[in-house]
XYZ file of C-alpha atoms in Angstrom:
531
model
C -47.357 -24.426 8.656
C -46.997 -23.552 5.001
C -47.748 -19.912 5.698
C -45.055 -19.731 8.374
C -42.428 -21.210 6.109
C -43.254 -19.020 3.118
C -43.118 -15.752 5.055
C -39.915 -16.761 6.818
C -38.277 -17.767 3.565
C -39.200 -14.440 2.026
C -37.388 -12.712 4.860
C -34.114 -14.262 3.783
C -34.471 -13.215 0.195
C -35.174 -9.541 0.785
C -33.260 -8.896 3.981
C -29.675 -9.791 3.240
C -26.504 -8.702 1.514
C -23.389 -10.342 0.186
C -21.416 -7.687 -1.653
C -22.405 -4.849 0.624
C -21.093 -2.149 2.918
C -20.752 -4.285 6.034
C -19.257 -7.330 4.360
C -16.721 -5.229 2.471
C -15.823 -3.133 5.527
C -14.313 -6.276 7.046
C -11.898 -6.562 4.123
C -10.659 -2.977 4.361
C -8.059 -1.992 6.939
C -5.257 -3.904 8.632
C -4.689 -5.410 12.050
C -1.527 -4.786 14.061
C 0.690 -7.705 13.065
C 4.214 -8.426 11.850
C 7.479 -9.044 13.654
C 7.424 -9.301 17.447
C 9.537 -6.140 17.741
C 7.085 -4.192 15.588
C 4.048 -5.484 17.511
C 5.731 -5.000 20.898
C 6.252 -1.317 20.106
C 2.637 -0.919 19.040
C 3.636 -0.613 15.393
C 4.920 2.938 15.966
C 8.065 2.434 13.873
C 7.201 4.267 10.653
C 9.846 6.954 11.370
C 12.261 4.766 13.350
C 12.437 2.172 10.561
C 14.989 -0.658 10.439
C 12.298 -3.329 10.875
C 11.079 -5.602 8.080
C 7.428 -4.946 8.940
C 7.716 -1.258 8.047
C 7.825 -2.074 4.332
C 4.053 -2.655 4.626
C 3.395 0.724 6.272
C 6.185 3.231 5.488
C 8.384 1.660 2.774
C 11.180 4.130 3.554
C 11.776 2.368 6.881
C 13.704 -0.376 5.047
C 16.169 2.272 3.875
C 17.623 2.525 7.398
C 19.070 -1.000 7.284
C 22.863 -1.245 7.026
C 23.023 -5.037 7.024
C 20.934 -7.682 5.346
C 18.403 -9.456 7.539
C 15.871 -12.300 7.527
C 13.121 -13.124 10.019
C 10.215 -15.486 10.604
C 7.319 -15.072 13.079
C 4.489 -17.146 14.511
C 2.474 -17.635 17.660
C -0.899 -18.146 19.307
C -4.115 -16.149 19.277
C -6.926 -16.404 21.811
C -10.359 -14.976 21.025
C -13.059 -14.041 23.505
C -16.074 -11.777 23.782
C -19.756 -12.669 23.982
C -19.559 -16.124 22.416
C -21.543 -18.876 24.138
C -20.688 -22.468 23.296
C -23.880 -24.390 24.012
C -25.765 -27.322 22.561
C -27.530 -25.204 19.958
C -24.411 -23.743 18.380
C -21.823 -26.384 19.272
C -21.720 -27.598 15.668
C -20.384 -24.196 14.621
C -17.006 -25.313 16.009
C -15.806 -22.058 17.536
C -12.162 -22.526 18.536
C -11.015 -19.832 20.936
C -7.300 -20.638 20.604
C -5.531 -20.969 17.251
C -1.940 -21.129 16.068
C -0.781 -18.708 13.416
C 2.147 -18.314 11.004
C 2.329 -14.528 10.867
C 5.435 -13.319 9.038
C 8.443 -14.340 6.942
C 10.710 -11.935 5.102
C 14.173 -10.746 4.211
C 15.954 -7.669 2.952
C 19.269 -7.257 1.145
C 21.340 -4.154 1.821
C 23.803 -2.861 -0.787
C 26.053 0.169 -0.448
C 25.578 2.768 -3.182
C 28.158 5.337 -2.025
C 30.184 6.547 0.905
C 27.095 7.103 3.056
C 24.205 5.917 0.872
C 22.493 2.523 0.478
C 19.980 0.821 -1.809
C 18.006 -1.998 -0.202
C 15.680 -4.642 -1.609
C 13.177 -6.609 0.460
C 10.326 -9.081 0.459
C 7.930 -9.755 3.316
C 4.946 -11.996 3.867
C 2.618 -11.263 6.759
C -1.004 -11.640 7.789
C -2.429 -8.156 7.648
C -5.924 -9.231 8.711
C -7.170 -11.991 10.976
C -10.887 -12.679 10.568
C -11.132 -15.120 13.490
C -14.033 -13.951 15.611
C -16.610 -15.558 17.902
C -19.871 -13.704 18.458
C -23.124 -14.431 20.269
C -26.080 -12.082 20.719
C -29.275 -12.927 22.585
C -32.101 -10.491 23.250
C -35.839 -9.906 23.222
C -37.532 -8.521 20.096
C -40.722 -7.091 21.641
C -42.784 -7.837 18.543
C -40.171 -7.097 15.891
C -39.330 -9.967 13.534
C -37.391 -10.777 10.400
C -40.504 -11.918 8.510
C -42.100 -8.566 9.357
C -39.367 -6.928 7.243
C -40.725 -8.942 4.322
C -44.308 -7.955 5.064
C -43.419 -4.256 5.185
C -41.380 -4.438 2.031
C -43.879 -6.390 -0.027
C -46.708 -4.112 1.057
C -44.716 -1.072 0.019
C -46.191 0.198 -3.262
C -43.576 0.717 -5.964
C -44.061 4.187 -7.417
C -40.545 4.735 -8.705
C -38.070 2.399 -10.374
C -35.452 3.608 -7.884
C -37.715 3.149 -4.850
C -36.335 -0.264 -3.897
C -34.935 -3.357 -5.505
C -37.624 -5.242 -7.402
C -37.722 -8.719 -5.842
C -38.746 -10.289 -9.146
C -35.100 -10.083 -10.208
C -33.730 -12.122 -7.313
C -31.236 -14.680 -8.583
C -31.831 -16.994 -5.635
C -33.509 -19.834 -7.507
C -35.318 -21.468 -4.635
C -37.095 -18.210 -3.815
C -38.311 -17.590 -7.356
C -41.623 -19.426 -7.104
C -42.365 -17.834 -3.754
C -41.443 -14.348 -4.924
C -43.103 -14.439 -8.324
C -46.328 -15.657 -6.751
C -46.124 -13.221 -3.846
C -46.959 -9.967 -5.552
C -49.733 -8.682 -7.760
C -50.530 -5.412 -9.503
C -53.141 -2.880 -8.574
C -55.316 -1.092 -11.088
C -52.525 1.337 -11.971
C -49.868 -1.300 -12.598
C -48.029 -0.870 -9.311
C -46.693 -3.988 -7.614
C -48.140 -4.787 -4.177
C -47.833 -7.774 -1.875
C -50.509 -10.434 -1.670
C -49.549 -11.220 1.944
C -51.929 -9.770 4.479
C -50.298 -10.846 7.744
C -47.025 -11.555 9.486
C -45.822 -13.106 12.734
C -44.203 -11.179 15.545
C -41.306 -12.682 17.448
C -40.554 -12.853 21.133
C -36.746 -13.124 21.052
C -33.763 -14.006 18.915
C -30.354 -15.633 19.148
C -27.366 -15.123 16.856
C -24.218 -17.238 16.953
C -21.431 -16.658 14.441
C -17.962 -18.096 13.909
C -15.624 -16.324 11.492
C -12.248 -17.671 10.374
C -9.669 -16.740 7.776
C -7.096 -14.091 7.001
C -5.642 -11.719 4.426
C -2.057 -12.495 3.430
C 0.179 -9.655 2.238
C 3.122 -10.208 -0.114
C 5.205 -7.014 -0.173
C 8.068 -6.263 -2.576
C 10.182 -3.286 -1.558
C 12.953 -1.086 -2.926
C 14.321 1.656 -0.701
C 17.432 3.570 0.140
C 18.927 6.666 1.693
C 20.764 9.741 0.575
C 23.667 10.727 2.849
C 21.887 9.304 5.901
C 19.497 12.277 5.876
C 16.734 11.351 3.412
C 15.201 7.897 3.146
C 12.831 6.922 0.334
C 10.888 3.727 -0.309
C 8.400 2.064 -2.635
C 6.441 -1.127 -1.945
C 4.266 -3.082 -4.335
C 1.820 -5.258 -2.413
C -0.335 -8.253 -3.320
C -3.175 -9.349 -1.019
C -4.737 -12.801 -0.837
C -8.158 -13.067 0.853
C -9.493 -16.181 2.633
C -12.692 -15.552 4.601
C -15.206 -18.022 6.025
C -18.284 -17.458 8.161
C -20.873 -19.762 9.695
C -23.865 -18.336 11.528
C -27.077 -19.582 13.086
C -29.937 -17.132 13.640
C -33.170 -18.121 15.405
C -36.420 -16.333 16.174
C -39.126 -17.445 18.582
C -42.320 -16.688 16.648
C -45.629 -15.899 18.377
C -49.219 -16.723 17.545
C -51.410 -13.989 16.118
C -52.417 -13.060 19.679
C -48.725 -12.128 20.274
C -48.744 -14.190 23.481
C -48.654 -17.910 22.749
C -45.504 -19.387 21.165
C -45.911 -20.543 17.571
C -42.536 -22.120 16.844
C -38.915 -21.379 15.975
C -37.406 -20.140 12.742
C -33.791 -21.142 12.012
C -31.512 -19.431 9.491
C -28.255 -21.341 8.995
C -25.754 -19.590 6.714
C -22.266 -20.483 5.508
C -20.221 -18.042 3.441
C -16.797 -18.181 1.806
C -15.021 -15.214 0.236
C -11.760 -15.474 -1.692
C -9.831 -13.249 -4.053
C -6.763 -11.135 -4.627
C -5.873 -7.465 -4.736
C -2.880 -5.204 -5.184
C -1.739 -1.782 -4.017
C 1.263 0.538 -4.058
C 2.815 2.347 -1.085
C 5.157 5.358 -1.122
C 7.114 6.641 1.855
C 9.833 9.025 3.028
C 11.795 9.687 6.232
C 13.973 12.740 6.840
C 16.348 13.845 9.585
C 15.859 17.627 9.589
C 18.857 18.259 11.866
C 22.102 16.667 10.746
C 23.468 16.031 14.228
C 20.167 14.807 15.696
C 18.606 11.318 15.413
C 15.106 12.886 15.380
C 13.166 11.746 12.300
C 9.955 12.644 10.522
C 8.175 10.160 8.294
C 5.294 10.416 5.824
C 3.648 7.847 3.575
C 0.632 7.187 1.377
C -1.078 3.957 0.303
C -3.131 3.711 -2.858
C -6.465 1.894 -2.688
C -6.262 -1.879 -2.806
C -7.943 -3.003 -6.004
C -9.625 -6.325 -5.217
C -11.315 -8.920 -7.397
C -13.350 -11.190 -5.119
C -15.666 -14.178 -5.279
C -18.236 -14.824 -2.566
C -20.342 -17.964 -2.264
C -22.894 -19.078 0.298
C -25.043 -22.004 1.314
C -28.133 -20.918 3.240
C -30.818 -23.079 4.815
C -34.100 -21.897 6.286
C -35.973 -24.179 8.710
C -39.233 -23.643 10.599
C -40.149 -25.799 13.570
C -43.722 -25.285 14.821
C -44.751 -26.417 18.267
C -47.351 -28.586 16.582
C -46.341 -30.081 13.251
C -43.242 -31.175 11.376
C -40.085 -29.211 10.678
C -39.819 -27.946 7.118
C -37.383 -25.798 5.186
C -35.580 -24.774 2.001
C -31.954 -24.211 1.015
C -30.048 -22.095 -1.486
C -26.559 -21.711 -2.976
C -25.190 -18.629 -4.737
C -21.921 -17.362 -6.176
C -21.053 -13.750 -6.963
C -17.924 -12.198 -8.446
C -17.337 -8.506 -7.813
C -14.647 -5.882 -7.389
C -13.855 -3.780 -4.345
C -11.685 -0.682 -4.093
C -10.583 0.310 -0.603
C -9.906 3.962 0.341
C -6.557 5.785 0.232
C -4.510 5.863 3.424
C -2.241 8.694 4.621
C 0.229 8.563 7.494
C 2.768 10.708 9.326
C 5.173 9.616 12.024
C 7.852 10.813 14.437
C 10.837 8.918 15.798
C 13.691 9.670 18.161
C 16.482 7.711 19.816
C 18.551 8.520 22.879
C 21.957 6.999 22.345
C 21.623 3.252 21.922
C 19.354 2.944 24.933
C 15.907 4.417 24.212
C 13.779 4.558 21.044
C 10.470 6.443 20.904
C 7.913 6.400 18.093
C 4.515 7.891 17.268
C 2.362 7.330 14.169
C -0.907 8.853 12.972
C -2.946 7.495 10.062
C -6.171 8.517 8.356
C -8.385 6.657 5.893
C -11.922 7.563 4.789
C -13.929 4.326 4.843
C -16.920 6.178 3.427
C -15.009 6.057 0.112
C -15.125 2.239 0.030
C -16.310 1.299 -3.467
C -18.202 -1.925 -4.223
C -18.149 -2.496 -7.975
C -20.256 -4.588 -10.342
C -18.360 -6.640 -12.918
C -19.537 -6.122 -16.498
C -18.187 -8.688 -18.958
C -18.609 -8.667 -22.750
C -17.713 -11.735 -24.818
C -16.302 -11.599 -28.336
C -15.492 -14.186 -30.994
C -12.079 -13.977 -32.624
C -12.465 -15.217 -36.222
C -8.711 -15.507 -36.761
C -8.090 -17.823 -33.818
C -11.564 -19.307 -33.459
C -12.291 -18.759 -29.759
C -14.230 -16.481 -27.480
C -12.591 -13.996 -25.168
C -14.024 -11.527 -22.700
C -13.489 -7.826 -22.206
C -14.087 -7.234 -18.509
C -14.809 -3.898 -16.900
C -16.573 -2.768 -13.750
C -18.699 0.112 -12.546
C -19.529 1.445 -9.112
C -22.634 0.103 -7.364
C -24.086 3.587 -6.821
C -26.932 2.518 -4.554
C -24.590 0.633 -2.260
C -22.155 3.534 -2.465
C -24.764 5.834 -0.951
C -25.335 3.333 1.854
C -21.562 3.151 2.445
C -21.266 6.919 2.711
C -24.132 6.924 5.207
C -22.835 4.003 7.300
C -19.018 4.405 7.322
C -16.725 7.315 8.097
C -13.096 8.388 8.308
C -10.880 6.399 10.665
C -8.094 7.943 12.762
C -5.347 5.642 14.048
C -2.797 6.607 16.698
C 0.136 4.309 17.503
C 2.653 4.965 20.295
C 5.686 2.864 21.160
C 8.876 2.763 23.205
C 11.915 0.500 23.456
C 14.426 0.515 26.315
C 17.640 -1.501 26.339
C 18.328 -2.718 29.858
C 21.675 -4.054 28.609
C 23.266 -4.334 25.150
C 21.618 -7.727 24.524
C 18.150 -7.217 26.058
C 15.421 -4.714 25.162
C 12.002 -4.105 26.693
C 9.133 -2.717 24.560
C 5.735 -1.157 25.154
C 3.008 0.132 22.859
C -0.535 1.450 22.599
C -3.003 1.864 19.694
C -6.239 3.775 19.387
C -8.367 3.184 16.280
C -11.495 5.334 15.994
C -14.796 3.734 14.873
C -15.268 3.146 11.169
C -19.078 2.867 11.536
C -21.455 5.793 11.831
C -23.622 5.784 14.963
C -26.769 5.247 12.879
C -25.185 3.205 10.107
C -27.268 0.264 8.893
C -27.223 -2.730 6.603
C -29.984 -1.337 4.435
C -31.808 -4.089 2.538
C -34.167 -1.696 0.786
C -31.838 -0.435 -1.932
C -31.537 -1.371 -5.639
C -28.176 -3.090 -5.314
C -26.467 -6.250 -6.397
C -25.385 -6.584 -2.779
C -29.018 -6.961 -1.725
C -29.860 -9.283 -4.584
C -27.309 -11.881 -3.493
C -28.745 -12.550 -0.085
C -27.880 -14.705 2.896
C -27.962 -12.823 6.231
C -29.470 -9.638 7.592
C -27.424 -9.100 10.771
C -24.794 -6.388 11.216
C -22.683 -4.827 13.971
C -21.652 -1.197 14.387
C -18.269 -1.627 16.073
C -16.883 1.182 18.213
C -13.252 2.228 18.791
C -10.466 -0.336 19.146
C -7.865 -0.147 21.920
C -4.692 -2.233 21.776
C -2.025 -2.675 24.439
C 1.297 -4.328 23.655
C 4.546 -5.256 25.340
C 7.569 -7.326 24.433
C 11.134 -8.358 25.074
C 14.023 -8.927 22.703
C 17.364 -10.679 22.982
C 20.197 -10.319 20.444
C 23.529 -12.106 20.427
C 25.820 -11.749 17.454
C 23.842 -12.196 14.203
C 20.910 -13.940 15.936
C 17.911 -12.410 17.675
C 14.805 -13.663 19.440
C 11.845 -11.359 20.090
C 8.596 -12.047 21.925
C 5.513 -9.805 22.033
C 2.080 -9.846 23.639
C -0.924 -7.920 22.314
C -4.372 -7.392 23.801
C -7.123 -5.660 21.839
C -10.762 -4.958 22.585
C -13.600 -3.573 20.496
C -17.171 -3.157 21.705
C -20.138 -2.825 19.402
C -23.899 -2.734 18.873
C -25.384 -5.777 17.151
C -28.622 -5.598 15.120
C -30.331 -8.755 13.789
C -31.881 -6.788 10.912
C -32.863 -3.303 9.748
C -36.299 -2.234 8.546
C -36.335 1.099 6.752
C -39.981 0.844 5.684
C -41.917 -0.243 8.765
C -43.564 2.718 10.510
C -46.560 3.305 12.747
C -48.376 0.081 13.572
C -45.884 -1.782 11.368
C -42.794 -0.366 13.116
C -40.142 -3.069 13.211
C -37.074 -1.955 15.143
C -35.191 -4.703 17.018
C -32.866 -2.353 18.925
C -29.201 -2.888 19.685
C -27.527 -5.677 21.630
C -24.106 -4.994 23.165
C -21.313 -7.302 22.004
C -17.522 -7.307 22.324
C -14.507 -8.652 20.443
C -11.504 -9.391 22.694
C -8.250 -10.782 21.332
C -4.968 -11.929 22.850
C -1.888 -12.631 20.739
C 1.467 -14.115 21.723
C 4.080 -13.719 18.999
C 7.697 -14.849 18.571
C 10.194 -13.780 15.900
C 13.511 -15.422 15.040
C 15.924 -13.127 13.200
C 19.312 -13.396 11.506
C 21.566 -10.573 10.283
C 24.178 -11.127 7.590
């Protein structure tokens, strides 16, 4: 029993990541959210403008307002996919339907000349919704998480950059196990003292994610003679992320036939922090007598400072014997810089009846930069207290993994609005978002990185393209308006319980992919007032 528990516990320490490519990729990028009009048109309003939500994409869109306006939005979200709510994972509390307060903002329009305006705006909205329910169940055919540990600890260290030295793990409850789990050969190289491992028959993974990123956008924009529209938005982001997962493996006896017991890995993680960015945008009407518009915009990286903390518990339950286990808690502060984003858009109206919009965006997720915080403390003799001088540097090892696992993302948004009468408008939209993950991207646990050192889970998913379909209806009477939108999105992906970059030959340890899906429904309502 002791041997089972020790090997399983080692698997947690060397097979996981906290500040890593896959965790950080969830922070980068935005969902389609905002006012119901914006969502109903698929978000393709970056050249059409005159909607409060555009200050978060193309800031120049606020310059098309001629009257001041305020709005507030909220609704329901329903989450589906592969999640299975059974007795084993019922305590994870996966709610498929949640209410959401999505947007609140206003803009003030002031005339600056005969045909020019300067507008000021503020908007709050949820740019990212982390709510997700995921279950993956599959056979392992001999692969196992503890086999990752065996392969890694039997890998002779010949170079300081070969892999992260497990002696420097900061997970306290692993220290005794790790320090006593390696020895040196005659040449001073570190090798593992473990001479066996246990294969596994199958695995299960159940995960519940909750949380959001709130955006607080401050905008100044205007137009010059109704031909050129310019805008600037300063944005602040507030991150609230929580995850609870339960991973199990059915271990086999050394004959690889008879069941030995079950290993449980229960992990809870919380990530919080703030970031800021700046957005620039422009819209032009190239032909004076035509409503056709061209828009362009650029977003700087979001510069985040984040704190992640986890509570992880490992349990082993043999068929014969008592359950045993260990637990661990860790906290890590780090910085994250997201990539630049570039966008272009087209917009056209036909009288006051039809509005058409198209938007294209590009962002290179391979440029995502996880950064290590380096703090120096000084004593001020004049005032008698310590202060710190904080800086950060790029986690180069994780950066290489990011470049190998992520790629540029292309986003296409199309939208249309048709007024069936002066008070009522119908809207339709479509989004295509290309995959951000490389086909053979991996959560590599064999790199000298802080993200590997702070460990809790090994699983990862390479999500494919996202397709969104939207529709909506709006009613306006006098200064008041009511808009309703519906959005459906689906993303399929390949789930991997772990990655083993060392195991080859007889020690090959490849679990293969399990197909999963993320399906989301959103019903959104916006109340607006013009003044």
